[in-house]
CSV table of C-alpha atoms and ligand atoms in Angstrom, one decimal:
chain,number,residue,atom,x,y,z
A,1,MET,CA,6.9,0.4,-34.1
A,2,LEU,CA,6.8,-3.3,-33.4
A,3,HIS,CA,3.7,-5.6,-34.7
A,4,PRO,CA,1.8,-6.7,-31.5
A,5,ASN,CA,2.4,-10.1,-31.9
A,6,GLN,CA,6.1,-9.4,-31.4
A,7,TRP,CA,5.5,-7.1,-28.2
A,8,GLN,CA,5.9,-10.0,-25.6
A,9,THR,CA,9.1,-11.4,-27.1
A,10,PHE,CA,10.6,-7.7,-27.1
A,11,ASP,CA,9.6,-7.1,-23.6
A,12,GLN,CA,10.9,-10.0,-22.2
A,13,GLN,CA,14.1,-9.6,-23.8
A,14,HIS,CA,14.4,-5.8,-22.9
A,15,ILE,CA,12.3,-4.8,-20.2
A,16,TRP,CA,12.4,-5.7,-16.3
A,17,HIS,CA,9.0,-5.7,-14.6
A,18,PRO,CA,8.6,-5.9,-10.7
A,19,TYR,CA,10.7,-8.3,-9.5
A,20,THR,CA,11.5,-10.3,-12.6
A,21,SER,CA,14.6,-11.6,-14.4
A,22,MET,CA,16.0,-10.9,-17.6
A,23,VAL,CA,17.0,-14.5,-17.6
A,24,ASN,CA,14.0,-16.2,-16.4
A,25,PRO,CA,11.1,-13.4,-17.5
A,26,LEU,CA,7.5,-14.2,-16.5
A,27,PRO,CA,4.6,-13.6,-19.0
A,28,THR,CA,3.4,-10.1,-19.4
A,29,TYR,CA,-0.2,-9.0,-20.9
A,30,PRO,CA,-0.2,-6.1,-23.1
A,31,ILE,CA,-3.1,-3.7,-21.9
A,32,VAL,CA,-4.0,-1.0,-24.6
A,33,ALA,CA,-6.5,0.6,-22.7
A,34,ALA,CA,-8.6,0.2,-19.7
A,35,ASP,CA,-11.9,2.1,-18.7
A,36,GLY,CA,-14.0,1.9,-15.6
A,37,VAL,CA,-13.3,-1.7,-14.0
A,38,TYR,CA,-12.0,-3.1,-17.3
A,39,LEU,CA,-8.6,-3.7,-18.9
A,40,GLU,CA,-8.3,-4.0,-22.3
A,41,LEU,CA,-5.9,-6.4,-23.7
A,42,ALA,CA,-4.2,-6.0,-27.5
A,43,ASP,CA,-6.5,-8.7,-28.9
A,44,GLY,CA,-9.6,-7.0,-27.7
A,45,ARG,CA,-10.5,-9.1,-24.7
A,46,LYS,CA,-11.6,-7.5,-21.5
A,47,LEU,CA,-10.5,-8.2,-18.2
A,48,ILE,CA,-12.5,-7.4,-14.8
A,49,ASP,CA,-9.8,-5.8,-12.7
A,50,GLY,CA,-9.6,-7.2,-9.3
A,51,MET,CA,-6.4,-5.2,-8.1
A,52,SER,CA,-6.9,-1.6,-8.6
A,53,SER,CA,-3.6,-1.6,-10.1
A,54,TRP,CA,-2.0,-2.3,-6.8
A,55,TRP,CA,-4.4,-0.7,-4.5
A,56,ALA,CA,-4.5,2.7,-6.4
A,57,ALA,CA,-7.2,2.9,-8.9
A,58,ILE,CA,-9.9,3.5,-6.6
A,59,HIS,CA,-12.3,5.1,-9.1
A,60,GLY,CA,-11.6,2.9,-11.7
A,61,TYR,CA,-9.7,3.8,-15.1
A,62,ASN,CA,-10.4,6.7,-17.6
A,63,HIS,CA,-12.5,8.5,-15.1
A,64,PRO,CA,-14.1,11.6,-17.0
A,65,VAL,CA,-13.6,13.8,-14.0
A,66,LEU,CA,-10.1,12.8,-13.4
A,67,ASN,CA,-9.2,13.1,-17.0
A,68,ALA,CA,-10.7,17.0,-16.7
A,69,ALA,CA,-8.8,17.7,-13.9
A,70,ILE,CA,-5.3,16.5,-15.5
A,71,GLN,CA,-6.5,17.9,-18.9
A,72,GLN,CA,-7.2,21.5,-17.0
A,73,GLN,CA,-3.8,21.2,-15.3
A,74,LEU,CA,-2.0,20.6,-18.4
A,75,THR,CA,-3.2,23.7,-20.0
A,76,ARG,CA,-1.9,25.5,-17.4
A,77,MET,CA,1.6,23.9,-16.6
A,78,SER,CA,2.5,20.1,-16.1
A,79,HIS,CA,5.5,20.8,-14.1
A,80,VAL,CA,7.6,23.2,-12.3
A,81,MET,CA,10.4,23.0,-9.7
A,82,PHE,CA,9.5,23.0,-6.2
A,83,GLY,CA,12.4,24.4,-4.6
A,84,GLY,CA,11.7,28.2,-3.8
A,85,ILE,CA,8.3,27.9,-5.9
A,86,THR,CA,4.9,27.1,-4.8
A,87,HIS,CA,1.9,26.6,-6.8
A,88,PRO,CA,-2.3,26.1,-6.5
A,89,PRO,CA,-2.3,22.6,-6.9
A,90,ALA,CA,0.2,21.8,-4.1
A,91,ILE,CA,-1.4,24.2,-1.8
A,92,GLU,CA,-4.8,22.8,-2.5
A,93,LEU,CA,-3.7,19.3,-1.6
A,94,ALA,CA,-1.9,20.3,1.6
A,95,GLU,CA,-4.9,22.0,2.8
A,96,THR,CA,-7.2,19.1,2.3
A,97,LEU,CA,-4.5,16.2,3.4
A,98,ILE,CA,-4.4,18.4,6.5
A,99,ASN,CA,-8.1,18.7,6.8
A,100,ILE,CA,-8.9,15.1,6.2
A,101,THR,CA,-6.3,13.6,8.5
A,102,CYS,CA,-6.0,13.5,12.0
A,103,GLU,CA,-5.7,17.4,13.9
A,104,PRO,CA,-1.9,16.8,15.1
A,105,LEU,CA,-0.8,16.4,11.4
A,106,GLN,CA,-0.2,19.8,10.2
A,107,HIS,CA,2.7,19.7,7.9
A,108,VAL,CA,3.2,18.1,4.7
A,109,PHE,CA,6.1,16.9,2.3
A,110,PHE,CA,5.3,15.6,-1.1
A,111,ALA,CA,7.0,12.6,-2.4
A,112,ASP,CA,7.2,11.2,-5.7
A,113,SER,CA,6.7,7.5,-4.7
A,114,GLY,CA,5.5,5.4,-1.7
A,115,SER,CA,9.3,4.4,-0.9
A,116,VAL,CA,10.5,7.9,-1.0
A,117,SER,CA,7.5,9.0,1.4
A,118,VAL,CA,9.1,6.3,3.9
A,119,GLU,CA,12.5,7.5,3.6
A,120,VAL,CA,11.4,11.0,4.4
A,121,ALA,CA,9.7,9.9,7.2
A,122,ILE,CA,12.7,8.0,8.3
A,123,LYS,CA,14.5,10.9,7.9
A,124,MET,CA,12.1,13.0,10.0
A,125,ALA,CA,12.6,10.6,12.9
A,126,ILE,CA,16.0,10.7,13.1
A,127,GLN,CA,16.4,14.2,12.5
A,128,TYR,CA,14.1,14.9,15.1
A,129,TRP,CA,15.8,13.0,17.7
A,130,PHE,CA,19.1,14.6,16.4
A,131,THR,CA,18.0,18.3,17.0
A,132,GLN,CA,16.8,17.0,20.4
A,133,GLY,CA,20.6,16.5,21.5
A,134,ASN,CA,19.8,12.7,21.1
A,135,ASP,CA,22.2,11.4,18.6
A,136,LYS,CA,21.6,7.5,19.9
A,137,LYS,CA,18.1,7.5,18.7
A,138,GLN,CA,18.8,6.1,15.2
A,139,LYS,CA,17.2,2.5,14.8
A,140,LEU,CA,13.7,1.7,13.9
A,141,LEU,CA,11.1,-0.9,15.4
A,142,THR,CA,8.9,-2.5,13.4
A,143,VAL,CA,6.9,-6.1,13.0
A,144,ARG,CA,7.3,-9.2,10.8
A,145,ASN,CA,5.4,-9.4,7.5
A,146,GLY,CA,5.7,-5.4,6.9
A,147,TYR,CA,6.1,-4.1,3.6
A,148,HIS,CA,7.2,-0.3,3.3
A,149,GLY,CA,8.8,0.0,0.0
A,150,ASP,CA,11.9,-1.0,-2.1
A,151,THR,CA,14.6,1.5,-1.7
A,152,PHE,CA,17.4,1.1,0.7
A,153,GLY,CA,15.8,2.7,3.8
A,154,ALA,CA,12.4,1.3,3.2
A,155,MET,CA,13.6,-2.0,2.5
A,156,ALA,CA,15.7,-2.4,5.9
A,157,VAL,CA,12.1,-2.3,7.6
A,158,CYS,CA,10.6,-5.0,5.5
A,159,ASP,CA,10.0,-8.6,6.5
A,160,PRO,CA,13.6,-9.7,7.0
A,161,VAL,CA,12.7,-13.1,5.7
A,162,ASN,CA,9.9,-12.7,3.0
A,163,GLY,CA,10.8,-9.3,2.5
A,164,MET,CA,12.6,-10.3,-0.8
A,165,HIS,CA,15.7,-8.5,0.1
A,166,GLY,CA,17.7,-11.0,1.8
A,167,LEU,CA,20.2,-10.5,-0.8
A,168,PHE,CA,20.9,-7.2,0.4
A,169,LYS,CA,21.2,-8.1,4.4
A,170,GLY,CA,24.8,-6.7,4.7
A,171,VAL,CA,24.1,-3.4,3.1
A,172,LEU,CA,21.1,-2.5,5.1
A,173,PRO,CA,21.0,-1.0,8.3
A,174,GLN,CA,19.8,-3.5,11.0
A,175,HIS,CA,16.5,-2.8,12.9
A,176,TYR,CA,14.5,-4.6,15.4
A,177,PHE,CA,11.5,-6.6,14.3
A,178,ALA,CA,8.8,-7.8,16.5
A,179,ASP,CA,6.6,-11.0,16.0
A,180,ALA,CA,3.7,-10.1,13.5
A,181,PRO,CA,0.3,-9.7,15.2
A,182,GLN,CA,-2.4,-12.5,14.5
A,183,CYS,CA,-5.0,-12.1,11.7
A,184,HIS,CA,-8.0,-12.8,13.4
A,185,GLY,CA,-9.8,-11.7,16.5
A,186,ASP,CA,-10.8,-8.5,18.3
A,187,THR,CA,-8.5,-8.6,21.4
A,188,PRO,CA,-4.8,-8.3,20.6
A,189,ASP,CA,-2.5,-10.9,20.2
A,190,LYS,CA,-0.6,-11.2,23.7
A,191,ASN,CA,2.5,-12.9,22.4
A,192,ALA,CA,2.9,-10.7,19.4
A,193,LEU,CA,2.3,-7.8,21.9
A,194,ASN,CA,4.9,-8.9,24.3
A,195,SER,CA,7.5,-9.6,21.8
A,196,PHE,CA,7.0,-5.8,21.0
A,197,LYS,CA,6.7,-4.7,24.3
A,198,ASN,CA,10.4,-6.5,25.2
A,199,LEU,CA,12.0,-4.9,22.0
A,200,ILE,CA,10.7,-1.5,23.0
A,201,LYS,CA,11.5,-1.7,26.8
A,202,GLN,CA,15.0,-3.1,26.0
A,203,HIS,CA,16.3,-0.7,22.9
A,204,HIS,CA,13.9,2.3,23.2
A,205,GLN,CA,17.4,4.4,24.0
A,206,GLU,CA,18.4,3.7,20.5
A,207,ILE,CA,14.9,3.6,18.7
A,208,ALA,CA,14.2,6.8,16.7
A,209,ALA,CA,10.5,5.4,15.9
A,210,VAL,CA,8.1,2.5,15.2
A,211,ILE,CA,7.1,2.1,11.6
A,212,ILE,CA,3.9,0.1,10.9
A,213,GLU,CA,1.1,-0.3,8.5
A,214,PRO,CA,-2.1,0.2,10.7
A,215,ILE,CA,-4.5,-2.5,10.8
A,216,VAL,CA,-3.7,-4.2,7.4
A,217,GLN,CA,-0.1,-5.5,6.4
A,218,GLY,CA,0.0,-5.5,2.7
A,219,ALA,CA,2.4,-7.0,0.3
A,220,GLY,CA,4.3,-8.4,3.3
A,221,GLY,CA,1.3,-10.7,3.7
A,222,MET,CA,-2.0,-9.4,3.5
A,223,ARG,CA,-2.7,-9.9,7.1
A,224,PHE,CA,-4.7,-8.0,9.4
A,225,TYR,CA,-5.0,-7.2,13.2
A,226,CYS,CA,-7.1,-5.7,15.7
A,227,PRO,CA,-7.2,-2.0,16.3
A,228,GLU,CA,-6.7,-2.5,20.0
A,229,TYR,CA,-3.1,-4.0,19.2
A,230,LEU,CA,-2.5,-0.6,17.4
A,231,ARG,CA,-3.8,1.1,20.3
A,232,GLN,CA,-1.2,-0.3,22.8
A,233,ILE,CA,1.5,0.3,20.1
A,234,ARG,CA,0.8,3.9,20.2
A,235,GLN,CA,0.7,3.7,24.2
A,236,LEU,CA,4.0,2.0,24.1
A,237,CYS,CA,5.5,4.4,22.1
A,238,ASP,CA,4.4,7.4,24.0
A,239,GLN,CA,5.6,5.5,27.3
A,240,TYR,CA,9.2,4.9,25.7
A,241,HIS,CA,9.5,8.1,23.8
A,242,VAL,CA,9.7,6.8,20.3
A,243,LEU,CA,8.0,8.2,17.6
A,244,LEU,CA,5.2,6.1,15.7
A,245,ILE,CA,5.1,6.2,11.9
A,246,LEU,CA,2.1,4.7,10.4
A,247,ASP,CA,2.4,3.7,6.9
A,248,GLU,CA,-1.2,4.3,5.2
A,249,ILE,CA,0.3,3.8,1.7
A,250,ALA,CA,-1.9,0.9,1.0
A,251,THR,CA,-4.8,1.5,3.3
A,252,GLY,CA,-5.5,5.0,2.9
A,253,PHE,CA,-8.4,6.7,1.3
A,254,GLY,CA,-10.9,4.3,2.3
A,255,ARG,CA,-9.8,1.1,1.4
A,256,THR,CA,-10.3,-0.8,5.0
A,257,GLY,CA,-13.8,1.1,5.8
A,258,THR,CA,-12.4,3.8,7.4
A,259,LEU,CA,-10.8,6.9,5.4
A,260,PHE,CA,-7.5,6.1,7.2
A,261,ALA,CA,-7.3,2.9,8.9
A,262,TYR,CA,-5.8,4.5,12.1
A,263,GLU,CA,-9.2,6.1,12.7
A,264,GLN,CA,-10.4,2.4,14.0
A,265,ALA,CA,-7.7,2.6,16.5
A,266,ASN,CA,-8.8,6.0,17.6
A,267,ILE,CA,-5.0,7.0,17.7
A,268,ALA,CA,-2.9,9.6,16.1
A,269,PRO,CA,0.6,8.9,14.4
A,270,ASP,CA,3.6,11.3,14.7
A,271,ILE,CA,4.3,10.9,11.2
A,272,LEU,CA,1.9,9.7,8.3
A,273,CYS,CA,2.9,8.1,4.9
A,274,ILE,CA,0.1,8.0,2.2
A,275,GLY,CA,0.4,7.3,-1.5
A,276,LYS,CA,-1.0,5.0,-4.1
A,277,SER,CA,-4.5,5.6,-4.2
A,278,LEU,CA,-3.9,9.5,-3.5
A,279,THR,CA,-4.2,10.2,-7.0
A,280,GLY,CA,-6.6,7.8,-7.9
A,281,GLY,CA,-4.2,5.7,-9.5
A,282,TYR,CA,-3.6,8.3,-12.2
A,283,MET,CA,0.0,9.6,-11.4
A,284,THR,CA,2.7,8.6,-9.2
A,285,LEU,CA,2.7,10.8,-5.9
A,286,ALA,CA,3.1,10.2,-1.9
A,287,ALA,CA,3.2,12.4,1.0
A,288,THR,CA,4.5,12.3,4.6
A,289,LEU,CA,2.6,14.5,7.0
A,290,THR,CA,3.8,15.2,10.6
A,291,THR,CA,3.2,17.0,13.5
A,292,THR,CA,4.0,20.7,14.5
A,293,ALA,CA,5.8,19.1,17.4
A,294,ILE,CA,8.1,17.1,14.7
A,295,ALA,CA,8.4,19.8,12.4
A,296,ASN,CA,9.3,22.4,15.2
A,297,GLY,CA,11.6,19.6,17.0
A,298,ILE,CA,13.7,19.2,13.7
A,299,GLY,CA,14.4,22.5,14.2
A,300,GLU,CA,16.4,25.1,11.9
A,301,THR,CA,18.1,22.5,10.1
A,302,PRO,CA,16.6,21.6,6.9
A,303,LEU,CA,14.8,18.6,6.1
A,304,MET,CA,17.5,16.9,3.7
A,305,HIS,CA,15.3,15.9,1.1
A,306,GLY,CA,14.2,17.2,-2.2
A,307,PRO,CA,13.0,15.3,-5.3
A,308,THR,CA,13.2,17.0,-8.8
A,309,PHE,CA,9.6,16.0,-9.4
A,310,MET,CA,8.3,17.2,-6.0
A,311,ALA,CA,4.8,18.3,-5.9
A,312,ASN,CA,4.3,17.4,-9.7
A,313,PRO,CA,1.4,19.8,-10.2
A,314,LEU,CA,-0.5,17.4,-12.4
A,315,ALA,CA,-0.1,14.7,-10.1
A,316,CYS,CA,-1.4,17.1,-7.4
A,317,ALA,CA,-4.5,18.2,-9.6
A,318,VAL,CA,-5.6,15.0,-10.1
A,319,ALA,CA,-5.4,13.8,-6.6
A,320,ASN,CA,-7.1,16.8,-5.5
A,321,THR,CA,-10.0,16.0,-7.6
A,322,SER,CA,-9.5,12.1,-6.7
A,323,ILE,CA,-10.0,12.9,-3.1
A,324,LYS,CA,-12.9,15.5,-3.7
A,325,LEU,CA,-14.8,12.5,-6.0
A,326,LEU,CA,-13.9,10.2,-2.8
A,327,LEU,CA,-15.4,12.1,-0.5
A,328,GLU,CA,-18.5,13.5,-2.4
A,329,SER,CA,-19.3,9.4,-3.3
A,330,ASP,CA,-21.0,7.3,-0.8
A,331,TRP,CA,-17.8,5.5,-0.3
A,332,GLN,CA,-18.5,4.0,3.3
A,333,LYS,CA,-21.4,2.4,1.5
A,334,GLN,CA,-19.6,1.3,-1.4
A,335,ILE,CA,-16.5,-0.4,0.4
A,336,LEU,CA,-19.3,-2.1,3.0
A,337,SER,CA,-21.3,-3.8,0.2
A,338,ILE,CA,-17.9,-5.0,-1.5
A,339,GLU,CA,-16.8,-6.4,2.1
A,340,HIS,CA,-20.4,-7.8,2.5
A,341,CYS,CA,-20.1,-9.6,-1.1
A,342,LEU,CA,-16.6,-10.6,-0.8
A,343,LYS,CA,-17.3,-12.3,2.6
A,344,GLU,CA,-20.2,-14.2,1.3
A,345,GLY,CA,-18.5,-15.4,-1.9
A,346,LEU,CA,-15.4,-16.4,-0.5
A,347,GLN,CA,-16.8,-18.4,2.0
A,348,THR,CA,-16.8,-21.5,-0.6
A,349,CYS,CA,-12.9,-21.5,-0.8
A,350,LYS,CA,-12.6,-22.4,3.1
A,351,SER,CA,-13.6,-25.7,2.3
A,352,LEU,CA,-11.2,-26.6,-0.3
A,353,LYS,CA,-8.4,-28.7,0.8
A,354,THR,CA,-5.5,-26.5,-0.2
A,355,VAL,CA,-6.8,-23.3,1.5
A,356,LYS,CA,-5.5,-22.3,4.7
A,357,ASP,CA,-7.3,-19.3,5.4
A,358,VAL,CA,-9.7,-16.7,4.0
A,359,ARG,CA,-10.2,-13.3,5.4
A,360,VAL,CA,-11.8,-10.1,4.3
A,361,LYS,CA,-11.2,-6.7,5.8
A,362,GLY,CA,-13.2,-3.8,3.7
A,363,ALA,CA,-12.6,-3.8,0.2
A,364,ILE,CA,-10.0,-6.5,0.3
A,365,GLY,CA,-10.3,-10.0,0.1
A,366,VAL,CA,-7.6,-12.5,0.8
A,367,VAL,CA,-7.4,-16.5,0.0
A,368,GLU,CA,-4.2,-18.0,1.6
A,369,MET,CA,-3.2,-21.3,0.3
A,370,LYS,CA,-1.2,-24.0,2.0
A,371,LYS,CA,1.2,-23.8,-0.4
A,372,ALA,CA,2.9,-21.2,-2.6
A,373,VAL,CA,1.2,-20.9,-6.2
A,374,ASP,CA,2.8,-20.8,-9.6
A,375,MET,CA,2.2,-17.2,-10.7
A,376,ALA,CA,2.2,-17.5,-14.2
A,377,THR,CA,0.0,-20.8,-14.6
A,378,ILE,CA,-2.4,-19.3,-12.4
A,379,GLN,CA,-2.5,-16.0,-13.7
A,380,GLU,CA,-3.0,-17.3,-17.1
A,381,GLN,CA,-6.1,-19.6,-16.0
A,382,PHE,CA,-7.6,-16.3,-14.4
A,383,VAL,CA,-6.8,-14.2,-17.8
A,384,GLN,CA,-8.7,-17.0,-19.9
A,385,ARG,CA,-11.5,-16.6,-17.6
A,386,GLY,CA,-11.5,-12.7,-18.0
A,387,ILE,CA,-10.2,-11.7,-14.7
A,388,TRP,CA,-7.3,-9.6,-13.8
A,389,LEU,CA,-5.6,-10.7,-10.7
A,390,ARG,CA,-1.8,-11.1,-9.4
A,391,PRO,CA,-1.5,-13.6,-6.8
A,392,PHE,CA,1.9,-14.0,-5.0
A,393,GLY,CA,3.4,-16.6,-2.6
A,394,LYS,CA,0.6,-18.1,-1.2
A,395,LEU,CA,-1.5,-15.5,-1.2
A,396,VAL,CA,-4.6,-15.3,-3.8
A,397,TYR,CA,-6.2,-11.9,-3.2
A,398,THR,CA,-8.3,-8.9,-4.8
A,399,MET,CA,-8.9,-5.3,-3.8
A,400,PRO,CA,-11.1,-4.1,-6.6
A,401,PRO,CA,-11.8,-0.5,-7.4
A,402,TYR,CA,-14.6,0.8,-5.3
A,403,ILE,CA,-16.7,1.6,-8.3
A,404,ILE,CA,-17.1,-2.0,-9.1
A,405,LYS,CA,-20.9,-3.9,-9.3
A,406,LYS,CA,-21.7,-6.5,-7.7
A,407,ASN,CA,-21.9,-8.9,-10.7
A,408,ASP,CA,-18.0,-8.3,-11.4
A,409,ILE,CA,-17.1,-9.0,-7.9
A,410,GLU,CA,-19.2,-11.9,-7.8
A,411,ARG,CA,-17.4,-13.1,-11.5
A,412,ILE,CA,-14.3,-12.5,-9.9
A,413,MET,CA,-14.8,-14.7,-7.1
A,414,GLU,CA,-16.4,-17.4,-9.0
A,415,VAL,CA,-13.4,-17.5,-10.9
A,416,ILE,CA,-11.1,-17.6,-7.9
A,417,ILE,CA,-12.9,-20.6,-6.9
A,418,ASP,CA,-13.2,-22.2,-10.2
A,419,VAL,CA,-9.3,-21.8,-10.6
A,420,LEU,CA,-8.6,-23.0,-7.1
A,421,LYS,CA,-10.2,-26.0,-7.9
A,422,ILE,CA,-8.5,-27.2,-11.0
A,423,LYS,CA,-6.7,-30.5,-10.2
A,424,GLY,CA,-2.9,-30.3,-10.3
A,425,LEU,CA,-2.8,-26.7,-10.4
A,426,ILE,CA,-2.4,-25.9,-6.8
A,427,ASP,CA,-1.9,-29.4,-5.0
B,1,PLP,C1,3.4,-0.1,-1.9
B,1,PLP,C2,3.7,0.5,-0.5
B,1,PLP,C3,4.8,1.0,-0.6
B,1,PLP,C4,6.0,1.8,-1.2
B,1,PLP,O1,4.8,2.5,-2.3
B,1,PLP,P1,5.9,2.8,-4.1
B,1,PLP,O2,4.8,3.9,-4.4
B,1,PLP,O3,5.5,1.5,-4.6
B,1,PLP,O4,7.1,3.0,-3.8
B,1,PLP,C5,5.2,1.6,0.9
B,1,PLP,N1,4.4,1.0,2.1
B,1,PLP,C6,3.4,0.3,2.0
B,1,PLP,C7,2.5,-0.4,2.8
B,1,PLP,C8,3.1,0.1,0.3
B,1,PLP,O5,1.8,-0.6,0.3
């Protein structure tokens, strides 16, 4: 085993991290332990986690109840194939998911990551129309600034400009992109809605489904939009016989203030993708849920997907416990108080010359800069001040674990403001 002071060099020479290059690697920070909302660096320093490990660790780290759930399942069986076999953790989880999501969603496909659950959702939609005798409906309609994952099917519905996937353009299926709805206000953005209407009206005969992140667009721009826009999308889908896939991989399990973001629009999707915080950030697990109409509509032809680690028992067991923990907690109050705190604290950023917009929704706080920030430099400044954030592009943002205490959120915001004020760093 290499000495800790050799880790970074080795890492940079040999290990890819998300969206990095072997030739021009970005710095990485060795984390050796995590507990509650704190990440512990190899040198012993502790960082307040403002990221929940990308939306996932909603209960914080090293949670005794989640640890116990995994340990208990581990002594029974850590894994078994799901082909021809079922097991209690998967059954319990499917039952829970059916109970906590809207009535029409009655059937569950377990996937091993968010991207895979999106692939499955797309297959369901296309296969549904195929079984209905319609092999023309194979395209998707979505909005710009979306993010749905990194596999090929999912990539094809990510924002075509900032989606980091321009390189693969020639390989990707071509879909339809409507303008992204605006970030502010309670009435739907007319122009964006018209752009959507025109596309669905013109192309519905080839469109199998609309795929969209409800209320909050995550990695494609950290943008918010009003519930009424989503309600109208649902109506247009019904009117033009197009299925609605909601990608709640980031927004699910309370992040936006309701258990699922679609609840704010009072609608139900035909297909729902969940992931990220499903296991409280402990293990990789995702799921695609659908209605009886779609499941029956797909018919006798098997749904053509089956990951090796489908419904991994450890992951299902910790998901069951994470959901219980969430529902037994006063999560609505926690999210509201985080929202309140973020709204108050991030105000100050609005007056900075370099800042374009500040927005807060549930336990998500976003500072959009006028220009892109240099991630490595700005991250180093955050780490020096004891907080963990991962800005990208023009966005400096936080979505802390729900268990975070007021003084730790305040510290995160204090540091953000401090760092954004450093002369020469941003402007
Ligand atoms: C993260 C994310 C995905 C992809 O999930 P992975 O587990 O990273 O494959 C898809 N959609 C949304 C909205 C996400 O935030």
